[in-house]
Every structure is written in structure tokens, then in C-alpha cells.
PDB file of C-alpha atoms in Angstrom:
ATOM      1  CA  MET A 334     -69.811 -25.097  49.073  1.00  0.00           C
ATOM      2  CA  ALA A 335     -68.533 -28.669  49.392  1.00  0.00           C
ATOM      3  CA  PHE A 336     -65.069 -29.251  50.846  1.00  0.00           C
ATOM      4  CA  LEU A 337     -64.060 -31.311  47.787  1.00  0.00           C
ATOM      5  CA  GLN A 338     -65.671 -31.020  44.367  1.00  0.00           C
ATOM      6  CA  VAL A 339     -64.707 -33.423  41.603  1.00  0.00           C
ATOM      7  CA  GLU A 340     -66.332 -32.542  38.290  1.00  0.00           C
ATOM      8  CA  ASN A 341     -66.361 -34.593  35.090  1.00  0.00           C
ATOM      9  CA  ILE A 342     -62.899 -36.096  35.519  1.00  0.00           C
ATOM     10  CA  GLN A 343     -61.707 -38.066  32.507  1.00  0.00           C
ATOM     11  CA  LYS A 344     -58.539 -40.109  32.100  1.00  0.00           C
ATOM     12  CA  ARG A 345     -57.329 -42.123  29.149  1.00  0.00           C
ATOM     13  CA  PHE A 346     -54.345 -44.431  28.777  1.00  0.00           C
ATOM     14  CA  GLY A 347     -53.718 -44.884  25.054  1.00  0.00           C
ATOM     15  CA  ASN A 348     -56.984 -45.997  23.493  1.00  0.00           C
ATOM     16  CA  THR A 349     -58.520 -47.026  26.815  1.00  0.00           C
ATOM     17  CA  GLN A 350     -60.679 -44.530  28.649  1.00  0.00           C
ATOM     18  CA  VAL A 351     -60.268 -45.447  32.311  1.00  0.00           C
ATOM     19  CA  LEU A 352     -62.330 -42.638  33.875  1.00  0.00           C
ATOM     20  CA  LYS A 353     -65.480 -41.353  32.203  1.00  0.00           C
ATOM     21  CA  ASP A 354     -66.911 -38.100  33.554  1.00  0.00           C
ATOM     22  CA  ILE A 355     -66.425 -38.842  37.266  1.00  0.00           C
ATOM     23  CA  SER A 356     -68.200 -36.335  39.519  1.00  0.00           C
ATOM     24  CA  PHE A 357     -68.804 -36.313  43.266  1.00  0.00           C
ATOM     25  CA  THR A 358     -68.528 -34.049  46.310  1.00  0.00           C
ATOM     26  CA  MET A 359     -67.617 -34.584  49.936  1.00  0.00           C
ATOM     27  CA  GLU A 360     -67.625 -32.516  53.093  1.00  0.00           C
ATOM     28  CA  LYS A 361     -64.831 -31.939  55.595  1.00  0.00           C
ATOM     29  CA  GLY A 362     -64.699 -34.781  58.112  1.00  0.00           C
ATOM     30  CA  GLU A 363     -66.467 -37.250  55.846  1.00  0.00           C
ATOM     31  CA  VAL A 364     -65.171 -40.719  55.040  1.00  0.00           C
ATOM     32  CA  LEU A 365     -65.804 -41.747  51.442  1.00  0.00           C
ATOM     33  CA  SER A 366     -65.458 -45.449  50.609  1.00  0.00           C
ATOM     34  CA  MET A 367     -64.956 -46.420  46.972  1.00  0.00           C
ATOM     35  CA  ILE A 368     -65.817 -49.991  46.084  1.00  0.00           C
ATOM     36  CA  GLY A 369     -65.858 -51.916  42.827  1.00  0.00           C
ATOM     37  CA  SER A 370     -64.111 -54.674  40.937  1.00  0.00           C
ATOM     38  CA  SER A 371     -60.416 -54.513  40.082  1.00  0.00           C
ATOM     39  CA  GLY A 372     -59.951 -52.432  36.945  1.00  0.00           C
ATOM     40  CA  SER A 373     -63.025 -50.280  37.545  1.00  0.00           C
ATOM     41  CA  GLY A 374     -60.932 -47.085  37.805  1.00  0.00           C
ATOM     42  CA  LYS A 375     -60.773 -46.582  41.576  1.00  0.00           C
ATOM     43  CA  THR A 376     -56.983 -46.465  41.889  1.00  0.00           C
ATOM     44  CA  THR A 377     -56.656 -44.244  38.819  1.00  0.00           C
ATOM     45  CA  LEU A 378     -59.128 -41.826  40.378  1.00  0.00           C
ATOM     46  CA  LEU A 379     -57.094 -41.679  43.602  1.00  0.00           C
ATOM     47  CA  ARG A 380     -53.921 -41.092  41.600  1.00  0.00           C
ATOM     48  CA  CYS A 381     -55.632 -38.258  39.714  1.00  0.00           C
ATOM     49  CA  LEU A 382     -56.694 -36.649  42.991  1.00  0.00           C
ATOM     50  CA  ASN A 383     -53.123 -36.962  44.275  1.00  0.00           C
ATOM     51  CA  PHE A 384     -51.830 -35.721  40.882  1.00  0.00           C
ATOM     52  CA  LEU A 385     -49.635 -38.762  40.366  1.00  0.00           C
ATOM     53  CA  GLU A 386     -51.667 -38.872  37.162  1.00  0.00           C
ATOM     54  CA  LYS A 387     -52.916 -35.796  35.326  1.00  0.00           C
ATOM     55  CA  PRO A 388     -56.579 -35.959  34.350  1.00  0.00           C
ATOM     56  CA  ASP A 389     -57.312 -35.319  30.686  1.00  0.00           C
ATOM     57  CA  ALA A 390     -60.367 -33.206  31.468  1.00  0.00           C
ATOM     58  CA  GLY A 391     -62.557 -32.031  34.316  1.00  0.00           C
ATOM     59  CA  ARG A 392     -62.104 -29.938  37.453  1.00  0.00           C
ATOM     60  CA  ILE A 393     -60.973 -30.516  41.043  1.00  0.00           C
ATOM     61  CA  LEU A 394     -61.745 -27.895  43.679  1.00  0.00           C
ATOM     62  CA  LEU A 395     -60.849 -27.871  47.368  1.00  0.00           C
ATOM     63  CA  GLY A 396     -63.143 -25.395  49.047  1.00  0.00           C
ATOM     64  CA  ASP A 397     -62.950 -22.288  46.875  1.00  0.00           C
ATOM     65  CA  GLN A 398     -59.485 -23.178  45.545  1.00  0.00           C
ATOM     66  CA  LEU A 399     -59.286 -24.460  41.988  1.00  0.00           C
ATOM     67  CA  LEU A 400     -56.677 -27.223  42.014  1.00  0.00           C
ATOM     68  CA  PHE A 401     -57.151 -28.475  38.474  1.00  0.00           C
ATOM     69  CA  ASP A 402     -59.063 -27.519  35.355  1.00  0.00           C
ATOM     70  CA  GLY A 403     -58.346 -29.361  32.147  1.00  0.00           C
ATOM     71  CA  ALA A 404     -59.195 -26.188  30.224  1.00  0.00           C
ATOM     72  CA  VAL A 405     -56.805 -23.960  32.232  1.00  0.00           C
ATOM     73  CA  ALA A 406     -53.168 -24.497  31.290  1.00  0.00           C
ATOM     74  CA  GLN A 407     -51.838 -22.891  34.484  1.00  0.00           C
ATOM     75  CA  THR A 408     -53.355 -25.657  36.625  1.00  0.00           C
ATOM     76  CA  ARG A 409     -51.545 -28.306  34.565  1.00  0.00           C
ATOM     77  CA  LYS A 410     -48.018 -26.957  35.085  1.00  0.00           C
ATOM     78  CA  ALA A 411     -45.626 -29.298  36.885  1.00  0.00           C
ATOM     79  CA  ALA A 412     -44.680 -26.726  39.537  1.00  0.00           C
ATOM     80  CA  GLU A 413     -48.330 -26.162  40.408  1.00  0.00           C
ATOM     81  CA  ILE A 414     -49.105 -29.886  40.465  1.00  0.00           C
ATOM     82  CA  ARG A 415     -46.259 -30.522  42.911  1.00  0.00           C
ATOM     83  CA  LYS A 416     -47.700 -28.040  45.403  1.00  0.00           C
ATOM     84  CA  LYS A 417     -51.244 -29.336  45.036  1.00  0.00           C
ATOM     85  CA  ARG A 418     -50.155 -32.923  45.663  1.00  0.00           C
ATOM     86  CA  LEU A 419     -49.646 -31.933  49.299  1.00  0.00           C
ATOM     87  CA  HIS A 420     -53.407 -31.567  49.745  1.00  0.00           C
ATOM     88  CA  PHE A 421     -53.922 -35.316  49.297  1.00  0.00           C
ATOM     89  CA  GLY A 422     -51.910 -37.784  51.361  1.00  0.00           C
ATOM     90  CA  LEU A 423     -51.830 -41.199  49.698  1.00  0.00           C
ATOM     91  CA  VAL A 424     -51.257 -44.507  51.461  1.00  0.00           C
ATOM     92  CA  PHE A 425     -50.355 -47.151  48.889  1.00  0.00           C
ATOM     93  CA  GLN A 426     -51.179 -50.855  48.746  1.00  0.00           C
ATOM     94  CA  ASN A 427     -47.570 -51.981  49.099  1.00  0.00           C
ATOM     95  CA  PHE A 428     -46.300 -49.469  51.682  1.00  0.00           C
ATOM     96  CA  ASN A 429     -43.652 -47.873  49.371  1.00  0.00           C
ATOM     97  CA  LEU A 430     -41.263 -47.356  52.278  1.00  0.00           C
ATOM     98  CA  PHE A 431     -37.596 -46.670  51.584  1.00  0.00           C
ATOM     99  CA  PRO A 432     -35.791 -49.875  52.662  1.00  0.00           C
ATOM    100  CA  GLN A 433     -32.538 -48.041  53.497  1.00  0.00           C
ATOM    101  CA  TYR A 434     -34.232 -45.794  56.076  1.00  0.00           C
ATOM    102  CA  THR A 435     -35.631 -46.495  59.534  1.00  0.00           C
ATOM    103  CA  ALA A 436     -39.332 -46.100  60.283  1.00  0.00           C
ATOM    104  CA  LEU A 437     -38.592 -42.708  61.846  1.00  0.00           C
ATOM    105  CA  LYS A 438     -36.597 -41.501  58.849  1.00  0.00           C
ATOM    106  CA  ASN A 439     -39.298 -42.694  56.437  1.00  0.00           C
ATOM    107  CA  VAL A 440     -41.831 -40.529  58.267  1.00  0.00           C
ATOM    108  CA  MET A 441     -39.506 -37.524  58.457  1.00  0.00           C
ATOM    109  CA  LEU A 442     -38.064 -37.557  54.937  1.00  0.00           C
ATOM    110  CA  ALA A 443     -40.699 -35.704  52.898  1.00  0.00           C
ATOM    111  CA  LYS A 444     -41.011 -32.956  55.485  1.00  0.00           C
ATOM    112  CA  GLU A 445     -37.232 -32.592  55.644  1.00  0.00           C
ATOM    113  CA  LEU A 446     -37.052 -32.143  51.881  1.00  0.00           C
ATOM    114  CA  LEU A 447     -39.780 -29.509  51.966  1.00  0.00           C
ATOM    115  CA  ALA A 448     -38.061 -27.719  54.849  1.00  0.00           C
ATOM    116  CA  ARG A 449     -34.953 -27.193  52.743  1.00  0.00           C
ATOM    117  CA  GLU A 450     -36.984 -24.865  50.529  1.00  0.00           C
ATOM    118  CA  GLN A 451     -37.785 -22.540  53.419  1.00  0.00           C
ATOM    119  CA  PRO A 452     -35.864 -19.229  53.297  1.00  0.00           C
ATOM    120  CA  ASP A 453     -34.706 -19.595  56.915  1.00  0.00           C
ATOM    121  CA  TYR A 454     -33.583 -23.212  56.586  1.00  0.00           C
ATOM    122  CA  LYS A 455     -29.819 -22.657  56.787  1.00  0.00           C
ATOM    123  CA  GLU A 456     -30.066 -20.384  59.800  1.00  0.00           C
ATOM    124  CA  ASN A 457     -32.466 -22.649  61.706  1.00  0.00           C
ATOM    125  CA  LYS A 458     -31.555 -26.074  60.357  1.00  0.00           C
ATOM    126  CA  LYS A 459     -31.048 -27.721  63.754  1.00  0.00           C
ATOM    127  CA  GLN A 460     -34.292 -26.426  65.251  1.00  0.00           C
ATOM    128  CA  ILE A 461     -36.276 -27.320  62.137  1.00  0.00           C
ATOM    129  CA  HIS A 462     -34.971 -30.900  62.157  1.00  0.00           C
ATOM    130  CA  GLN A 463     -35.680 -31.246  65.875  1.00  0.00           C
ATOM    131  CA  ARG A 464     -39.278 -30.152  65.330  1.00  0.00           C
ATOM    132  CA  ILE A 465     -39.727 -32.529  62.383  1.00  0.00           C
ATOM    133  CA  GLU A 466     -38.308 -35.426  64.408  1.00  0.00           C
ATOM    134  CA  GLU A 467     -40.569 -34.651  67.376  1.00  0.00           C
ATOM    135  CA  GLU A 468     -43.640 -34.607  65.121  1.00  0.00           C
ATOM    136  CA  ALA A 469     -42.627 -37.899  63.477  1.00  0.00           C
ATOM    137  CA  ARG A 470     -42.009 -39.563  66.848  1.00  0.00           C
ATOM    138  CA  HIS A 471     -45.428 -38.402  68.062  1.00  0.00           C
ATOM    139  CA  LEU A 472     -47.166 -39.859  64.991  1.00  0.00           C
ATOM    140  CA  LEU A 473     -45.368 -43.174  65.266  1.00  0.00           C
ATOM    141  CA  SER A 474     -46.361 -43.325  68.933  1.00  0.00           C
ATOM    142  CA  GLN A 475     -49.975 -42.764  67.917  1.00  0.00           C
ATOM    143  CA  MET A 476     -49.603 -45.706  65.526  1.00  0.00           C
ATOM    144  CA  GLY A 477     -48.387 -47.913  68.394  1.00  0.00           C
ATOM    145  CA  LEU A 478     -44.837 -48.005  67.050  1.00  0.00           C
ATOM    146  CA  SER A 479     -42.892 -46.284  69.836  1.00  0.00           C
ATOM    147  CA  GLU A 480     -40.503 -49.222  70.121  1.00  0.00           C
ATOM    148  CA  LYS A 481     -40.085 -49.689  66.357  1.00  0.00           C
ATOM    149  CA  MET A 482     -38.912 -46.210  65.350  1.00  0.00           C
ATOM    150  CA  ASN A 483     -35.331 -47.281  64.662  1.00  0.00           C
ATOM    151  CA  HIS A 484     -36.293 -50.479  62.856  1.00  0.00           C
ATOM    152  CA  TYR A 485     -35.920 -50.823  59.098  1.00  0.00           C
ATOM    153  CA  PRO A 486     -38.841 -51.964  56.918  1.00  0.00           C
ATOM    154  CA  HIS A 487     -37.468 -55.509  56.618  1.00  0.00           C
ATOM    155  CA  GLN A 488     -37.551 -55.737  60.410  1.00  0.00           C
ATOM    156  CA  LEU A 489     -41.249 -54.834  60.577  1.00  0.00           C
ATOM    157  CA  SER A 490     -44.400 -56.831  59.897  1.00  0.00           C
ATOM    158  CA  GLY A 491     -46.622 -55.838  57.001  1.00  0.00           C
ATOM    159  CA  GLY A 492     -49.103 -54.257  59.385  1.00  0.00           C
ATOM    160  CA  GLN A 493     -46.353 -52.249  61.038  1.00  0.00           C
ATOM    161  CA  CYS A 494     -45.042 -51.106  57.644  1.00  0.00           C
ATOM    162  CA  GLN A 495     -48.503 -49.919  56.677  1.00  0.00           C
ATOM    163  CA  ARG A 496     -48.840 -48.017  59.939  1.00  0.00           C
ATOM    164  CA  VAL A 497     -45.500 -46.322  59.206  1.00  0.00           C
ATOM    165  CA  ALA A 498     -46.884 -45.409  55.782  1.00  0.00           C
ATOM    166  CA  ILE A 499     -49.990 -43.905  57.390  1.00  0.00           C
ATOM    167  CA  ALA A 500     -47.827 -41.875  59.778  1.00  0.00           C
ATOM    168  CA  ARG A 501     -45.756 -40.666  56.820  1.00  0.00           C
ATOM    169  CA  ALA A 502     -48.872 -39.479  54.985  1.00  0.00           C
ATOM    170  CA  LEU A 503     -50.268 -37.775  58.089  1.00  0.00           C
ATOM    171  CA  ASN A 504     -46.986 -35.991  58.756  1.00  0.00           C
ATOM    172  CA  LEU A 505     -47.589 -33.666  55.794  1.00  0.00           C
ATOM    173  CA  GLN A 506     -50.979 -32.722  57.271  1.00  0.00           C
ATOM    174  CA  PRO A 507     -52.979 -33.303  54.096  1.00  0.00           C
ATOM    175  CA  ASP A 508     -56.496 -31.953  53.755  1.00  0.00           C
ATOM    176  CA  ILE A 509     -57.665 -35.382  52.620  1.00  0.00           C
ATOM    177  CA  LEU A 510     -56.046 -38.719  53.442  1.00  0.00           C
ATOM    178  CA  CYS A 511     -56.426 -41.313  50.678  1.00  0.00           C
ATOM    179  CA  PHE A 512     -56.014 -45.072  51.030  1.00  0.00           C
ATOM    180  CA  ASP A 513     -55.579 -47.406  48.061  1.00  0.00           C
ATOM    181  CA  GLU A 514     -56.507 -50.908  49.239  1.00  0.00           C
ATOM    182  CA  PRO A 515     -54.515 -50.462  52.471  1.00  0.00           C
ATOM    183  CA  THR A 516     -54.940 -54.104  53.553  1.00  0.00           C
ATOM    184  CA  SER A 517     -54.584 -55.946  50.236  1.00  0.00           C
ATOM    185  CA  ALA A 518     -50.891 -56.738  50.796  1.00  0.00           C
ATOM    186  CA  LEU A 519     -51.441 -57.952  54.364  1.00  0.00           C
ATOM    187  CA  ASP A 520     -52.064 -61.367  55.810  1.00  0.00           C
ATOM    188  CA  PRO A 521     -55.558 -61.663  57.328  1.00  0.00           C
ATOM    189  CA  GLU A 522     -54.237 -61.549  60.905  1.00  0.00           C
ATOM    190  CA  LEU A 523     -52.542 -58.191  60.218  1.00  0.00           C
ATOM    191  CA  THR A 524     -55.508 -56.587  58.470  1.00  0.00           C
ATOM    192  CA  GLY A 525     -57.303 -55.798  61.713  1.00  0.00           C
ATOM    193  CA  GLU A 526     -54.514 -53.661  63.149  1.00  0.00           C
ATOM    194  CA  VAL A 527     -54.491 -51.382  60.089  1.00  0.00           C
ATOM    195  CA  LEU A 528     -58.285 -51.129  59.947  1.00  0.00           C
ATOM    196  CA  LYS A 529     -58.274 -50.226  63.648  1.00  0.00           C
ATOM    197  CA  VAL A 530     -55.970 -47.275  62.944  1.00  0.00           C
ATOM    198  CA  ILE A 531     -58.216 -46.084  60.115  1.00  0.00           C
ATOM    199  CA  ARG A 532     -61.304 -46.395  62.332  1.00  0.00           C
ATOM    200  CA  GLU A 533     -59.578 -44.252  64.969  1.00  0.00           C
ATOM    201  CA  LEU A 534     -58.791 -41.624  62.330  1.00  0.00           C
ATOM    202  CA  ALA A 535     -62.445 -41.647  61.267  1.00  0.00           C
ATOM    203  CA  ASP A 536     -63.489 -41.147  64.895  1.00  0.00           C
ATOM    204  CA  LYS A 537     -61.288 -38.022  64.904  1.00  0.00           C
ATOM    205  CA  ASN A 538     -63.186 -36.671  61.863  1.00  0.00           C
ATOM    206  CA  THR A 539     -60.231 -37.096  59.526  1.00  0.00           C
ATOM    207  CA  THR A 540     -61.386 -36.473  55.957  1.00  0.00           C
ATOM    208  CA  MET A 541     -60.614 -39.680  54.060  1.00  0.00           C
ATOM    209  CA  ILE A 542     -61.157 -41.467  50.775  1.00  0.00           C
ATOM    210  CA  ILE A 543     -60.712 -45.222  51.068  1.00  0.00           C
ATOM    211  CA  VAL A 544     -60.555 -47.668  48.184  1.00  0.00           C
ATOM    212  CA  THR A 545     -61.206 -51.066  49.720  1.00  0.00           C
ATOM    213  CA  HIS A 546     -62.540 -54.576  49.217  1.00  0.00           C
ATOM    214  CA  GLU A 547     -63.285 -54.817  52.952  1.00  0.00           C
ATOM    215  CA  MET A 548     -67.042 -54.423  52.481  1.00  0.00           C
ATOM    216  CA  ALA A 549     -68.082 -54.624  56.141  1.00  0.00           C
ATOM    217  CA  PHE A 550     -65.443 -52.032  57.005  1.00  0.00           C
ATOM    218  CA  ALA A 551     -66.601 -49.731  54.178  1.00  0.00           C
ATOM    219  CA  ARG A 552     -70.197 -50.057  55.352  1.00  0.00           C
ATOM    220  CA  ASP A 553     -69.425 -49.391  59.017  1.00  0.00           C
ATOM    221  CA  VAL A 554     -66.926 -46.525  58.690  1.00  0.00           C
ATOM    222  CA  ALA A 555     -68.044 -44.576  55.606  1.00  0.00           C
ATOM    223  CA  SER A 556     -70.216 -41.480  55.536  1.00  0.00           C
ATOM    224  CA  LYS A 557     -70.675 -41.965  51.789  1.00  0.00           C
ATOM    225  CA  VAL A 558     -70.090 -44.902  49.446  1.00  0.00           C
ATOM    226  CA  ILE A 559     -69.317 -44.874  45.735  1.00  0.00           C
ATOM    227  CA  PHE A 560     -69.585 -48.012  43.605  1.00  0.00           C
ATOM    228  CA  MET A 561     -67.529 -47.808  40.418  1.00  0.00           C
ATOM    229  CA  ASP A 562     -67.633 -50.060  37.391  1.00  0.00           C
ATOM    230  CA  ASP A 563     -65.943 -49.671  34.014  1.00  0.00           C
ATOM    231  CA  GLY A 564     -64.743 -46.144  34.730  1.00  0.00           C
ATOM    232  CA  VAL A 565     -68.072 -44.682  35.828  1.00  0.00           C
ATOM    233  CA  ILE A 566     -69.859 -44.134  39.126  1.00  0.00           C
ATOM    234  CA  CYS A 567     -72.785 -46.552  39.021  1.00  0.00           C
ATOM    235  CA  GLU A 568     -74.139 -45.789  42.469  1.00  0.00           C
ATOM    236  CA  MET A 569     -73.468 -43.274  45.213  1.00  0.00           C
ATOM    237  CA  GLY A 570     -75.121 -42.746  48.574  1.00  0.00           C
ATOM    238  CA  THR A 571     -75.065 -43.518  52.265  1.00  0.00           C
ATOM    239  CA  PRO A 572     -73.858 -46.961  53.338  1.00  0.00           C
ATOM    240  CA  GLU A 573     -77.462 -48.022  53.884  1.00  0.00           C
ATOM    241  CA  GLU A 574     -78.517 -46.823  50.433  1.00  0.00           C
ATOM    242  CA  VAL A 575     -75.690 -48.602  48.641  1.00  0.00           C
ATOM    243  CA  PHE A 576     -75.290 -51.760  50.733  1.00  0.00           C
ATOM    244  CA  VAL A 577     -78.888 -52.360  51.842  1.00  0.00           C
ATOM    245  CA  HIS A 578     -80.992 -50.742  49.123  1.00  0.00           C
ATOM    246  CA  PRO A 579     -78.904 -50.591  45.922  1.00  0.00           C
ATOM    247  CA  THR A 580     -80.873 -49.526  42.872  1.00  0.00           C
ATOM    248  CA  GLN A 581     -78.493 -50.541  40.071  1.00  0.00           C
ATOM    249  CA  GLU A 582     -78.248 -54.131  38.859  1.00  0.00           C
ATOM    250  CA  ARG A 583     -74.461 -53.910  38.562  1.00  0.00           C
ATOM    251  CA  THR A 584     -74.238 -52.881  42.228  1.00  0.00           C
ATOM    252  CA  LYS A 585     -76.454 -55.767  43.296  1.00  0.00           C
ATOM    253  CA  GLN A 586     -74.363 -58.243  41.342  1.00  0.00           C
ATOM    254  CA  PHE A 587     -71.114 -56.938  42.787  1.00  0.00           C
ATOM    255  CA  LEU A 588     -72.363 -56.944  46.382  1.00  0.00           C
ATOM    256  CA  GLY A 589     -73.755 -60.422  45.888  1.00  0.00           C
ATOM    257  CA  ASN A 590     -70.175 -61.683  45.836  1.00  0.00           C
ATOM    258  CA  TYR A 591     -69.724 -60.379  49.381  1.00  0.00           C
ATOM    259  CA  ALA A 592     -73.096 -61.381  50.788  1.00  0.00           C
ATOM    260  CA  GLY A 593     -71.518 -63.599  53.449  1.00  0.00           C
ATOM    261  CA  SER A 594     -69.350 -60.825  54.853  1.00  0.00           C
ATOM    262  CA  LEU A 595     -72.003 -58.101  55.117  1.00  0.00           C
TER     263      LEU A 595
END
């Protein structure tokens, strides 16, 4: 059984069908790169996996756990969706850090809010917060931000903000870490530092889905590549199959725009 199974996912906004029967699988430890033109449905698919958007139809399974089934009302309830969102950490294009909080607090916040729901929270509040802070400090150190923990987002570079955002997503220990164009808001000189972090996560067998226009990066880091166009998967395979031997004309045309960078 695949680690992640996505079956016939559909999503419509008004009269526009953005996702049309999207199906794919991936194994634990794989890195899946999704490529395609803007508006092809890649970001919507990530948001459906993270349950920031509810699919209209289809199924999502993680191992043997059914996370979503459009035909099963129980899996569409808000309380259930909130829990299932924790399986997929999402790193956004524009960081989405809270400007009033330090880097450390941004990483800690979600875990602190979840901790308050624990039955022993009041009795062990101090110890729980100490543990959460230690974990956040460790992650920020791994991101090379030991000396920036008490800085606010406006005091950080774009690359540093994105590394804080990655640490924040990792702090909830998601089963799958998702990136939505993680370098699109960065200046070219800052792109490399974020891609380096993602490469290091791949080397540690972190299961990831990465939407990116960095074609060379997608080719070099991915275990599997999906090319999307107009809400459908046009091509799926290994990096060599998709980048070197594409079979679909739409894939060839798209990759032709990046021929100089591959």
C-alpha cells in the first residue's frame, strides 16, 4: 500500500473546474515535484491536501487511514478536517509569518495552541512550554538561524523568513511537508539558501511535495515528477522520464521554455 494515495480529486470554484480527476501515489521518503504553468491547478491541489480547501470529490488516504472521501460526510466535517490538516505541513510562497512575533515565537505558536487542548496542560504548563521552546530552538538552529531567534520578520531577509516558515512547518512533525513555490518571493541571491535547506531535508528522506518553477532543482531532487496543465496530470514519472523523455506534446512545449536551465 502506498504511503499517500490521491484518487480522482476534483475541485471547482464557481463555474471553473480547477482540478479534474487528479490521481497519484507516493511512498514514504519520496520527493514529489509538481511542475506546470501558473493556473494549472498545482497550488489548489496542495491546498486540498492540506485541507485549506475541501475537494468536491475523490479520496485521500495516508497509509490505511482514510483522510477524505467526498462520498463520506464524516470525512468532510470541520472538526475532522482540522485534525487531518496536521498530516500535511505547508510552506507558503510569501512566508505568512506573524509580524508581531519573533522567529522563535512564530515556530512555537501552533504547537503552543495545540498543547492547550491537552488534558494535563494546566498542571504541566511550564514544562510543556519549555519542551516546545527547546524543540523550536533546535529547529531554528538546524535552519542556520541560531542568532536570529529573537528577531522579528521585518528584521530578517526573505530567505531567513522562509527558513523560519520551514522550521514552523517541521515543528508539527507532519507526515508530508508541502512547499508552494518556496522561492518565488525571493531575490535570486536568496533562492539558493532555501533550496539548500530543502535538499538537506530530501537527503534525510523527508517525504515532500514541492510545487516549483526551479526546473533543475525539481529534476535533481525529485523521486517523482508530475506535470500539470489545465487541472489535469499530463505526465508523471521519474525525473528522467519527464525531463529527458517526455511523451506528451504539452510537456515538451512547457519544458522548452526552460531548455537553457536544464
